[in-house]
PDB file of C-alpha atoms and ligand atoms in Angstrom:
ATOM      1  CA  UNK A1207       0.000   0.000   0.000  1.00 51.00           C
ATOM      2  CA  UNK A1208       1.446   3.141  -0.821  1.00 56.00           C
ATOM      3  CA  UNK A1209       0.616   6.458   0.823  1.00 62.00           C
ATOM      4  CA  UNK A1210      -2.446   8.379  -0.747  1.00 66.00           C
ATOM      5  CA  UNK A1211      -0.351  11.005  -1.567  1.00 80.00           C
ATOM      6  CA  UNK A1212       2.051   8.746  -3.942  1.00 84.00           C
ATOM      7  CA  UNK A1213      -0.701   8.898  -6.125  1.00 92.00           C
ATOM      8  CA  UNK A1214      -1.766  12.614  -6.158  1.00 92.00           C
ATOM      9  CA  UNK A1215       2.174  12.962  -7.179  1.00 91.00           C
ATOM     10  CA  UNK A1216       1.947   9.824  -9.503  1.00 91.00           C
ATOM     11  CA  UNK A1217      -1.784  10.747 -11.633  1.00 95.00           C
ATOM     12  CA  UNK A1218      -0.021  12.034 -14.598  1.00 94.00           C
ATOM     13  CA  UNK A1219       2.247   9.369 -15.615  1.00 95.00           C
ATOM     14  CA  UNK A1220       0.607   6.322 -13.861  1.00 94.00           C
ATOM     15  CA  UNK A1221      -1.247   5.381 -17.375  1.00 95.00           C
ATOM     16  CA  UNK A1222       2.115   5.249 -18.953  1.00 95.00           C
ATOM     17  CA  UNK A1223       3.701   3.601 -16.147  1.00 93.00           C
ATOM     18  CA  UNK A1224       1.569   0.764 -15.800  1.00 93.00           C
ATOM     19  CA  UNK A1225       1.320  -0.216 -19.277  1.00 93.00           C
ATOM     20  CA  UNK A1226       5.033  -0.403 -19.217  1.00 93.00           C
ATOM     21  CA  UNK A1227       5.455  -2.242 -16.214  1.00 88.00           C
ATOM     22  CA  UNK A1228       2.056  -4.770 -17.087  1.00 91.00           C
ATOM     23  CA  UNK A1229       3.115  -4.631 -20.767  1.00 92.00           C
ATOM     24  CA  UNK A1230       0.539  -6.794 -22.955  1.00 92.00           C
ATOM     25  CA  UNK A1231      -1.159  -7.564 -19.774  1.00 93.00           C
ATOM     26  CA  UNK A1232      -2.862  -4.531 -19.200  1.00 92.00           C
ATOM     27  CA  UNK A1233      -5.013  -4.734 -22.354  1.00 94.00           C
ATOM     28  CA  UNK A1234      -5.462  -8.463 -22.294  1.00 95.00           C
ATOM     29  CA  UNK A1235      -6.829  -8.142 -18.690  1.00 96.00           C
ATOM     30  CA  UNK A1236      -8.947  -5.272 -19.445  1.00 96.00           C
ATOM     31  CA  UNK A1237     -10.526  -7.104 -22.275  1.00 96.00           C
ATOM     32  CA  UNK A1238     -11.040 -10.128 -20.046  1.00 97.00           C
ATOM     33  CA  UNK A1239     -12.920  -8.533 -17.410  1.00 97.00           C
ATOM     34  CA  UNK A1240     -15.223  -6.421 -19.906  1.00 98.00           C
ATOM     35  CA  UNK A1241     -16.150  -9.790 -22.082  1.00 97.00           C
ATOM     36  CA  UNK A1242     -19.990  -9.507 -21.705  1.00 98.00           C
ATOM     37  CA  UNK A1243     -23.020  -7.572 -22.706  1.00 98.00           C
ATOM     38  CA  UNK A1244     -22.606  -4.302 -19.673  1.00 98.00           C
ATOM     39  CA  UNK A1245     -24.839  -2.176 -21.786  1.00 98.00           C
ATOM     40  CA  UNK A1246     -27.687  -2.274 -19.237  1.00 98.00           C
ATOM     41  CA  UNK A1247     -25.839  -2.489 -15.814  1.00 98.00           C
ATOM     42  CA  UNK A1248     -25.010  -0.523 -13.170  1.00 98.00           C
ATOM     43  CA  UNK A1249     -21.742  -0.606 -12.638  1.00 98.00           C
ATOM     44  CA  UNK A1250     -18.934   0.267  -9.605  1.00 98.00           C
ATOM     45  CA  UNK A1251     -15.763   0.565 -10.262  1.00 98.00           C
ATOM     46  CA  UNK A1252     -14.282   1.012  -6.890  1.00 98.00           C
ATOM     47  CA  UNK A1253     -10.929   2.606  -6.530  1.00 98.00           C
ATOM     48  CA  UNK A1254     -11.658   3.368 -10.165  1.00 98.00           C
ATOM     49  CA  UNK A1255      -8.152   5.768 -10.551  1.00 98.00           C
ATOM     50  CA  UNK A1256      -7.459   7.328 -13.508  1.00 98.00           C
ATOM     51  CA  UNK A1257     -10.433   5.361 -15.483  1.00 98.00           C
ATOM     52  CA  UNK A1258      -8.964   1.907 -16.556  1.00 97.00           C
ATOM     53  CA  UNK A1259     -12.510   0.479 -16.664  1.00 98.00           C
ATOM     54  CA  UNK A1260     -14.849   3.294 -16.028  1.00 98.00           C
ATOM     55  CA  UNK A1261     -13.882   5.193 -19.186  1.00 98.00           C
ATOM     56  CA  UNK A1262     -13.771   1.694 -20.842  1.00 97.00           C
ATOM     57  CA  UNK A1263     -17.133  -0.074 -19.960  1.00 98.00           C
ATOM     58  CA  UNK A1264     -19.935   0.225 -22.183  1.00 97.00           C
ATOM     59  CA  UNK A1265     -22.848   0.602 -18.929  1.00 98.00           C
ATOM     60  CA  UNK A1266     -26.035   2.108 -18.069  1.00 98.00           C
ATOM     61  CA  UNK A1267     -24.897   3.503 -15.021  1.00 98.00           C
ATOM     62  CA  UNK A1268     -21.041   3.840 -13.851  1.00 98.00           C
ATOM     63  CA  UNK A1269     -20.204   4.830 -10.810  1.00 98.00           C
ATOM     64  CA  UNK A1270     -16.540   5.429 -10.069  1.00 98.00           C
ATOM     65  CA  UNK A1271     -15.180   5.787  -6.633  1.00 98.00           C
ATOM     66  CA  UNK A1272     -11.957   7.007  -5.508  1.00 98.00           C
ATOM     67  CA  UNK A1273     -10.322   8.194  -2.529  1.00 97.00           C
ATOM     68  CA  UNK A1274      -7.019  10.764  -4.661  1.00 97.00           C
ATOM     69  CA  UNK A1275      -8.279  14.102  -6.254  1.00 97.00           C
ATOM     70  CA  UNK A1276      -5.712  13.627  -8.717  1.00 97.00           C
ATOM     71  CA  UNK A1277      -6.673  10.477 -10.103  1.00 98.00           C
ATOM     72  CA  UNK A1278     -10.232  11.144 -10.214  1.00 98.00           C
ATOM     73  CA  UNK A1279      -9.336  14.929 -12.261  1.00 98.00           C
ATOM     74  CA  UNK A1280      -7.700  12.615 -14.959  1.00 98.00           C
ATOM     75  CA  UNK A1281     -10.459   9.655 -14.800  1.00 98.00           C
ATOM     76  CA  UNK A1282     -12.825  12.853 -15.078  1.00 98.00           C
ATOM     77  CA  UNK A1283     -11.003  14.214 -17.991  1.00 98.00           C
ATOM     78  CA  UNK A1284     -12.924  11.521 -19.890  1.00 98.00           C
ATOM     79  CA  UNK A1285     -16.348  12.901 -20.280  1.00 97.00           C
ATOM     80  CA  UNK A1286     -19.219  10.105 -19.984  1.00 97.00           C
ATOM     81  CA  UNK A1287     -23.263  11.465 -19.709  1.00 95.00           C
ATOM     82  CA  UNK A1288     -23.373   8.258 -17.280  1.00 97.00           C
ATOM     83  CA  UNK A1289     -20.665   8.309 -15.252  1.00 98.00           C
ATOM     84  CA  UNK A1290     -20.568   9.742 -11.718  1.00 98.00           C
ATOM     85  CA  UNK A1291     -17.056  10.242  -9.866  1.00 98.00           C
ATOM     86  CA  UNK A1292     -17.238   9.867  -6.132  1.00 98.00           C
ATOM     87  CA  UNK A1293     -14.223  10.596  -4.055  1.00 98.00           C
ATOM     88  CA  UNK A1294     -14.099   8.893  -1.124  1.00 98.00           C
ATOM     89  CA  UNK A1295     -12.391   6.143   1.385  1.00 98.00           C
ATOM     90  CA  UNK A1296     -13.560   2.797  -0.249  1.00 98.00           C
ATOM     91  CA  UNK A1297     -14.097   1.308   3.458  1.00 97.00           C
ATOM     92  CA  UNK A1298     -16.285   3.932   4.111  1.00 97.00           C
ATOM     93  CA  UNK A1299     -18.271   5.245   1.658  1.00 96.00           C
ATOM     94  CA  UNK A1300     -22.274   3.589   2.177  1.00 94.00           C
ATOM     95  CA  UNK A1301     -24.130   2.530  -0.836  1.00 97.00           C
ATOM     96  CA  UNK A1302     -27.472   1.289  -1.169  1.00 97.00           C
ATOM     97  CA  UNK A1303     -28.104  -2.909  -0.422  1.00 97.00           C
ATOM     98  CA  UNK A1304     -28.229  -3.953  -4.315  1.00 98.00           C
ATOM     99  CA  UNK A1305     -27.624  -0.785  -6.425  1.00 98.00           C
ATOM    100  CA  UNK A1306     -25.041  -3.110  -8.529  1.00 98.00           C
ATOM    101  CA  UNK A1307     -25.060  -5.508 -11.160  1.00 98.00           C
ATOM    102  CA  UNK A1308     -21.374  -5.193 -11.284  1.00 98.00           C
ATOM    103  CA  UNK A1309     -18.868  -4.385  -9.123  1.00 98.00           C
ATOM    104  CA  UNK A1310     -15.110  -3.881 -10.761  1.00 98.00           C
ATOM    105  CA  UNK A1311     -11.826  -3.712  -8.560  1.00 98.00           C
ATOM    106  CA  UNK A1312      -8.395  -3.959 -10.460  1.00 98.00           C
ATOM    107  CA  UNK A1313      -4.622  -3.252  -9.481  1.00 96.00           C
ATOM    108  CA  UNK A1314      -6.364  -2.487  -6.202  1.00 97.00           C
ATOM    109  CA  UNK A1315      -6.818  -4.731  -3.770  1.00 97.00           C
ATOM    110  CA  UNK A1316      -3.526  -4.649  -2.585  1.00 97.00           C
ATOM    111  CA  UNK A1317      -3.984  -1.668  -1.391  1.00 96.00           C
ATOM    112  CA  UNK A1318      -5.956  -2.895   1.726  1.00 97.00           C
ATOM    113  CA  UNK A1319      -5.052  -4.329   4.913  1.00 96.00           C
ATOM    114  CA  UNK A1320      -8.740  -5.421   5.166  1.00 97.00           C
ATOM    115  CA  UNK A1321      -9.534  -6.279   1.548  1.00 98.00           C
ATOM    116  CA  UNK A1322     -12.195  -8.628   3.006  1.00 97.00           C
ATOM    117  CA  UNK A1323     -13.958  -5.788   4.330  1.00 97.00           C
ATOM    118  CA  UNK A1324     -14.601  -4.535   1.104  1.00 98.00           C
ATOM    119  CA  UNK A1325     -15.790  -7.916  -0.516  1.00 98.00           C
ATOM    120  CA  UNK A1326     -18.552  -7.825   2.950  1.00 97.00           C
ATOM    121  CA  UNK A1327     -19.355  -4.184   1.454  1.00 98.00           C
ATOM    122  CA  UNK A1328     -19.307  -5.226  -2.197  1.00 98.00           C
ATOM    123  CA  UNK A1329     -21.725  -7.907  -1.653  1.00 98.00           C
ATOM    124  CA  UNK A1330     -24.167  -5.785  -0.110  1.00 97.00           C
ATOM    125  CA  UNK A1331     -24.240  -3.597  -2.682  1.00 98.00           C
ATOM    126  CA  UNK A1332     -24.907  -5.838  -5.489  1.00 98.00           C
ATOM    127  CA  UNK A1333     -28.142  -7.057  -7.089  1.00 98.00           C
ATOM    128  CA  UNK A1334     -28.586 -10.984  -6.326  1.00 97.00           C
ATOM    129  CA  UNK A1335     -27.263 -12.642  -9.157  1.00 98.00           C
ATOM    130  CA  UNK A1336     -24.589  -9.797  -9.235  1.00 98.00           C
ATOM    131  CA  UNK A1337     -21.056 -10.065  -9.442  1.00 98.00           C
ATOM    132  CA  UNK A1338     -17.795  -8.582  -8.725  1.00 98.00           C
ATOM    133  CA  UNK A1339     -15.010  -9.105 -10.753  1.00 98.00           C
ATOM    134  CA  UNK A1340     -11.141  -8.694  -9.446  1.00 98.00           C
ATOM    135  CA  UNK A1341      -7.820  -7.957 -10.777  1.00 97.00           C
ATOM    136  CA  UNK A1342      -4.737  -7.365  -9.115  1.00 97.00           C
ATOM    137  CA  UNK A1343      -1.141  -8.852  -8.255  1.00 95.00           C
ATOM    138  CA  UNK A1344      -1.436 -11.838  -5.898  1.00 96.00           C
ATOM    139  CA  UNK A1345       0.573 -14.171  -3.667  1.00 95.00           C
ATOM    140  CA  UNK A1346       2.456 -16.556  -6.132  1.00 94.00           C
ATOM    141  CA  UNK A1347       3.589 -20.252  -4.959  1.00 91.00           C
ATOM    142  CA  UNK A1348       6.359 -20.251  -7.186  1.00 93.00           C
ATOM    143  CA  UNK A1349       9.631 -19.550  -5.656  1.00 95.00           C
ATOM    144  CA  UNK A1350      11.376 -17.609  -8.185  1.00 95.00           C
ATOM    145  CA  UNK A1351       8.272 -15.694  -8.953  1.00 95.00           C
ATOM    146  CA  UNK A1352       7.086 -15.283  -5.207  1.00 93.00           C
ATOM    147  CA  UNK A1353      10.728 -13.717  -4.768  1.00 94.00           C
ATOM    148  CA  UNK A1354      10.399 -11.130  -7.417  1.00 92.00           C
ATOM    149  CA  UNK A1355       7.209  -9.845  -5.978  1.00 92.00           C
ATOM    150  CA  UNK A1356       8.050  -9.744  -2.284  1.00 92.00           C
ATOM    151  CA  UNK A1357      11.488  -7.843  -3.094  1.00 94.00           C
ATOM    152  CA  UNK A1358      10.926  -5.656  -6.234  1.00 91.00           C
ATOM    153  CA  UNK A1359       7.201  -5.290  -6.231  1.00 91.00           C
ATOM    154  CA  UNK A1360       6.725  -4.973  -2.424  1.00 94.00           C
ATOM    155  CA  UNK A1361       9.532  -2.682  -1.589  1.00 92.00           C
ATOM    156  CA  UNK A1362      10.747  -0.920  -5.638  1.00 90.00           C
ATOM    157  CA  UNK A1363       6.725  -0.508  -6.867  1.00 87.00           C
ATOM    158  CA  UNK A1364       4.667  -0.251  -3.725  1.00 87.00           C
ATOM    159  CA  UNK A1365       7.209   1.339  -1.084  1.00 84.00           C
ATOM    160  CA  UNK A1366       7.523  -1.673   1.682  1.00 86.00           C
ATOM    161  CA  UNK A1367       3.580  -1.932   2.201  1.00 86.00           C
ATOM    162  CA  UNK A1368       0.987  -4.244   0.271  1.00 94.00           C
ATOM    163  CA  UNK A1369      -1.119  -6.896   0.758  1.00 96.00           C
ATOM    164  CA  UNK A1370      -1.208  -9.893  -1.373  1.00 96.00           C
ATOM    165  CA  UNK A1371      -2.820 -13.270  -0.789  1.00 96.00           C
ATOM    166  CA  UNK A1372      -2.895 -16.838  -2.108  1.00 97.00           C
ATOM    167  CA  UNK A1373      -5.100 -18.255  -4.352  1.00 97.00           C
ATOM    168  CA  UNK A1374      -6.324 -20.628  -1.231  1.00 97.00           C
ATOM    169  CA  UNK A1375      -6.566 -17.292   0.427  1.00 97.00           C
ATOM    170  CA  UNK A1376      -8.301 -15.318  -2.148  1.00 98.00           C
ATOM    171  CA  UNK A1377     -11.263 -18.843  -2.207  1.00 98.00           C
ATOM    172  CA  UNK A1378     -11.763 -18.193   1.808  1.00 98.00           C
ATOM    173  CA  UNK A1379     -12.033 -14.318   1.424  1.00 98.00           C
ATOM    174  CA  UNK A1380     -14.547 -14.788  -1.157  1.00 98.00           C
ATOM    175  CA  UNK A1381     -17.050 -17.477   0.597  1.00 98.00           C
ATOM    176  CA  UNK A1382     -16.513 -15.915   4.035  1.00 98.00           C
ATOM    177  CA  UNK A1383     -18.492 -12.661   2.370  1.00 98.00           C
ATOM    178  CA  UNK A1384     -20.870 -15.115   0.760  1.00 97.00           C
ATOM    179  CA  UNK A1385     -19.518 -15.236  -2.967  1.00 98.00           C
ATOM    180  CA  UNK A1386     -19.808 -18.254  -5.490  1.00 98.00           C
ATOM    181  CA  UNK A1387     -16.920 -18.332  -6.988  1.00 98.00           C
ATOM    182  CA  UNK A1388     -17.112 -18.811 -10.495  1.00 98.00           C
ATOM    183  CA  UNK A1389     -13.047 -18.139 -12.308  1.00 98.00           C
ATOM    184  CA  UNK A1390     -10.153 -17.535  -9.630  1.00 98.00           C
ATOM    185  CA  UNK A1391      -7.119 -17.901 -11.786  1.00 97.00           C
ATOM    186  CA  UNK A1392      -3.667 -16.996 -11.785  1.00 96.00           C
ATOM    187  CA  UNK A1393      -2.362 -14.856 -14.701  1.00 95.00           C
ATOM    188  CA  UNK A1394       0.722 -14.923 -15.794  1.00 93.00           C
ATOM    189  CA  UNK A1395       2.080 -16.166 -12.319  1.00 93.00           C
ATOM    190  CA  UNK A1396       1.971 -12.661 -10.634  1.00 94.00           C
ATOM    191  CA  UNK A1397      -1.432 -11.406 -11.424  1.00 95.00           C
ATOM    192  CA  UNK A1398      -5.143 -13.122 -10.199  1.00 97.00           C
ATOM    193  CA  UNK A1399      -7.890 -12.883 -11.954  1.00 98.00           C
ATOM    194  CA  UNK A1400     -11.390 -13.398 -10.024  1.00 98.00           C
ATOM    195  CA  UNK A1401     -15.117 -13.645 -10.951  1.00 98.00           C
ATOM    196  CA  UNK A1402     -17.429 -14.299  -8.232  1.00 98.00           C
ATOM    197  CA  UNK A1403     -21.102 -14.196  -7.620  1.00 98.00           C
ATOM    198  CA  UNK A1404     -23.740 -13.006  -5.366  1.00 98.00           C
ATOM    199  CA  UNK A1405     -26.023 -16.291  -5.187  1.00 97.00           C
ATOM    200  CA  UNK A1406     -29.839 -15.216  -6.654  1.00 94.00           C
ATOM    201  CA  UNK A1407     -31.146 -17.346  -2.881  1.00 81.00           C
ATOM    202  CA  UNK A1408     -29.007 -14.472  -0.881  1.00 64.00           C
ATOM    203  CA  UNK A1409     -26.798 -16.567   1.104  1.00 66.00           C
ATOM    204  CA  UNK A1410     -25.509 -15.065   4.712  1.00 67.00           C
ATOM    205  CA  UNK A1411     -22.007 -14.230   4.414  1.00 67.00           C
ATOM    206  CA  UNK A1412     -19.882 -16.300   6.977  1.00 67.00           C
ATOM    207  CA  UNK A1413     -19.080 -13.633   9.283  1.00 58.00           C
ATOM    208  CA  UNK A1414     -22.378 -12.244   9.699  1.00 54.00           C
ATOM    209  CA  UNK A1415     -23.878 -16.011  10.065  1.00 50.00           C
ATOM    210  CA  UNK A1416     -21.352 -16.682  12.924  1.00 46.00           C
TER     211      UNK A1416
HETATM  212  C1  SAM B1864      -3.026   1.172  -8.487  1.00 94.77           C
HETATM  213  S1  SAM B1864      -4.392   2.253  -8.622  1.00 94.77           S
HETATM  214  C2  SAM B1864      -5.546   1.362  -9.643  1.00 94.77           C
HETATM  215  C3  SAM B1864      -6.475   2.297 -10.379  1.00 94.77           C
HETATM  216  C4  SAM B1864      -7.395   1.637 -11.404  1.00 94.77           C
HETATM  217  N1  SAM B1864      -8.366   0.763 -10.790  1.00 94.77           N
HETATM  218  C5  SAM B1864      -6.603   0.891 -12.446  1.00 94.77           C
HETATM  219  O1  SAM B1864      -6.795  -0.320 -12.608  1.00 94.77           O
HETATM  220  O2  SAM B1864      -5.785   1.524 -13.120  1.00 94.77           O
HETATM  221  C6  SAM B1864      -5.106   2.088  -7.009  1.00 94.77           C
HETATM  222  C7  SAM B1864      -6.172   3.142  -6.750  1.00 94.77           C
HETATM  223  O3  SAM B1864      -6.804   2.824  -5.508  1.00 94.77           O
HETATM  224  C8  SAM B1864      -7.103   4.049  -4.862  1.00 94.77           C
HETATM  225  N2  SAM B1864      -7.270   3.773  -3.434  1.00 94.77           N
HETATM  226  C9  SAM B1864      -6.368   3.232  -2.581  1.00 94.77           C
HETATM  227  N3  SAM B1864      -6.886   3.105  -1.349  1.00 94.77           N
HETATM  228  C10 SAM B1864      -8.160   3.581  -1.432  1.00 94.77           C
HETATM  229  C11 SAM B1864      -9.216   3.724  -0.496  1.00 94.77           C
HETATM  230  N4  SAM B1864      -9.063   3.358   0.784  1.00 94.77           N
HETATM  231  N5  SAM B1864     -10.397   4.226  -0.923  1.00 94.77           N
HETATM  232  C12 SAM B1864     -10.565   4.621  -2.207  1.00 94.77           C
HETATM  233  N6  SAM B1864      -9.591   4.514  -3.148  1.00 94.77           N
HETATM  234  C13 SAM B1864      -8.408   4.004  -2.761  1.00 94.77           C
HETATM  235  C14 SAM B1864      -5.912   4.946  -5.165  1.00 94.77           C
HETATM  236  O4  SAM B1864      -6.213   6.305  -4.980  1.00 94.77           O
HETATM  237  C15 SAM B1864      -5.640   4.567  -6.621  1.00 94.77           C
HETATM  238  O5  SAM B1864      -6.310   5.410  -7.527  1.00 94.77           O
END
């Protein structure tokens, strides 16, 4: 996790810099999480930055949230008659029980200490039969791998702080807020990829069942 203020500093060249440092992964990814029909959904993309998939997404209704003024002035740079820009701390902001039929985190999760916080949150605010659909570096098993992102991505990329699980890890988070899983793969080795669903027969997430 950096420091909000890294990316207040960062806004301007953080397109460029992630498409160099994700090279043909950034579009691949992008393309992966937007393969359906969106046309008449809802949409959140929390911690939505400078846009990757708010200015992309083909929705009804897109809601971006974010908590840097200087990501959201370039996301907002994009004009979109149905898009709404909310800043705001992702752990705090309140939004109404099923508003979403989608709900899109990428290169974020990381970011959190409490990430499964935000799934609780996330499946509250989505429509039964809703899902939420991840992105983000992950917790490889692979030595060499697993090396490279606890020394050059943990302390080069995010300054010392982030939060990256397993793919075992990533299952438990998911179920514990009451998901279905439906894809939880790893990409590439470094990246995870997640689609998971909000059961139509609302189940009780884990924690709040007991
Ligand atoms: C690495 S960027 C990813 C941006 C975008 N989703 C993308 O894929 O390019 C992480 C974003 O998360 C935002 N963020 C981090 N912690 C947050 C929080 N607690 N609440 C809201 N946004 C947060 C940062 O401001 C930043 O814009």
């Amino acid at each position: 996790m950096v420091e909000p203020k890294f990316f207040e500093t960062i806004a301007p060249l953080y397109d460029f810099l992630t498409k160099l440092f994700m090279g043909g992964t950034y579009e691949s990814m992008r393309k992966r999480m937007l393969n359906e029909d969106t046309s008449q959904m809802e949409i959140l993309d929390l911690c939505c930055g400078t846009g990757y998939i708010s200015n992309t997404i083909n929705a009804k209704r897109i809601v971006g949230l974010d908590q840097s003024d200087a990501m959201l002035a370039r996301n907002a740079k994009v004009k979109r008659p149905n898009k709404e820009l909310i800043k705001g701390n992702a752990y705090q902001v309140q939004f109404k029980d099923g508003e979403f039929d989608r709900i899109y985190n990428s290169s974020a999760s990381h970011e959190f200490k409490l990430f499964s916080r935000l799934l609780q949150k996330s499946y509250q605010a989505l429509k039964p039969g809703g899902k939420i659909i991840i992105f983000d570096i992950y917790q490889p098993k692979n030595r060499i791998l697993s090396f490279f992102m606890n020394t050059f991505v943990r302390y080069v990329v995010e300054r010392g702080i982030m939060f990256v699980h397993t793919k075992e890890e990533w299952r438990q988070m998911l179920t514990e807020a009451g998901f279905e899983v439906e894809e939880l793969e790893s990409v590439r080795g470094l990246y995870i990829f997640v689609k998971a669903v909000k059961p139509l027969q609302g189940k009780l997430p884990l924690t709040a069942a007991g």
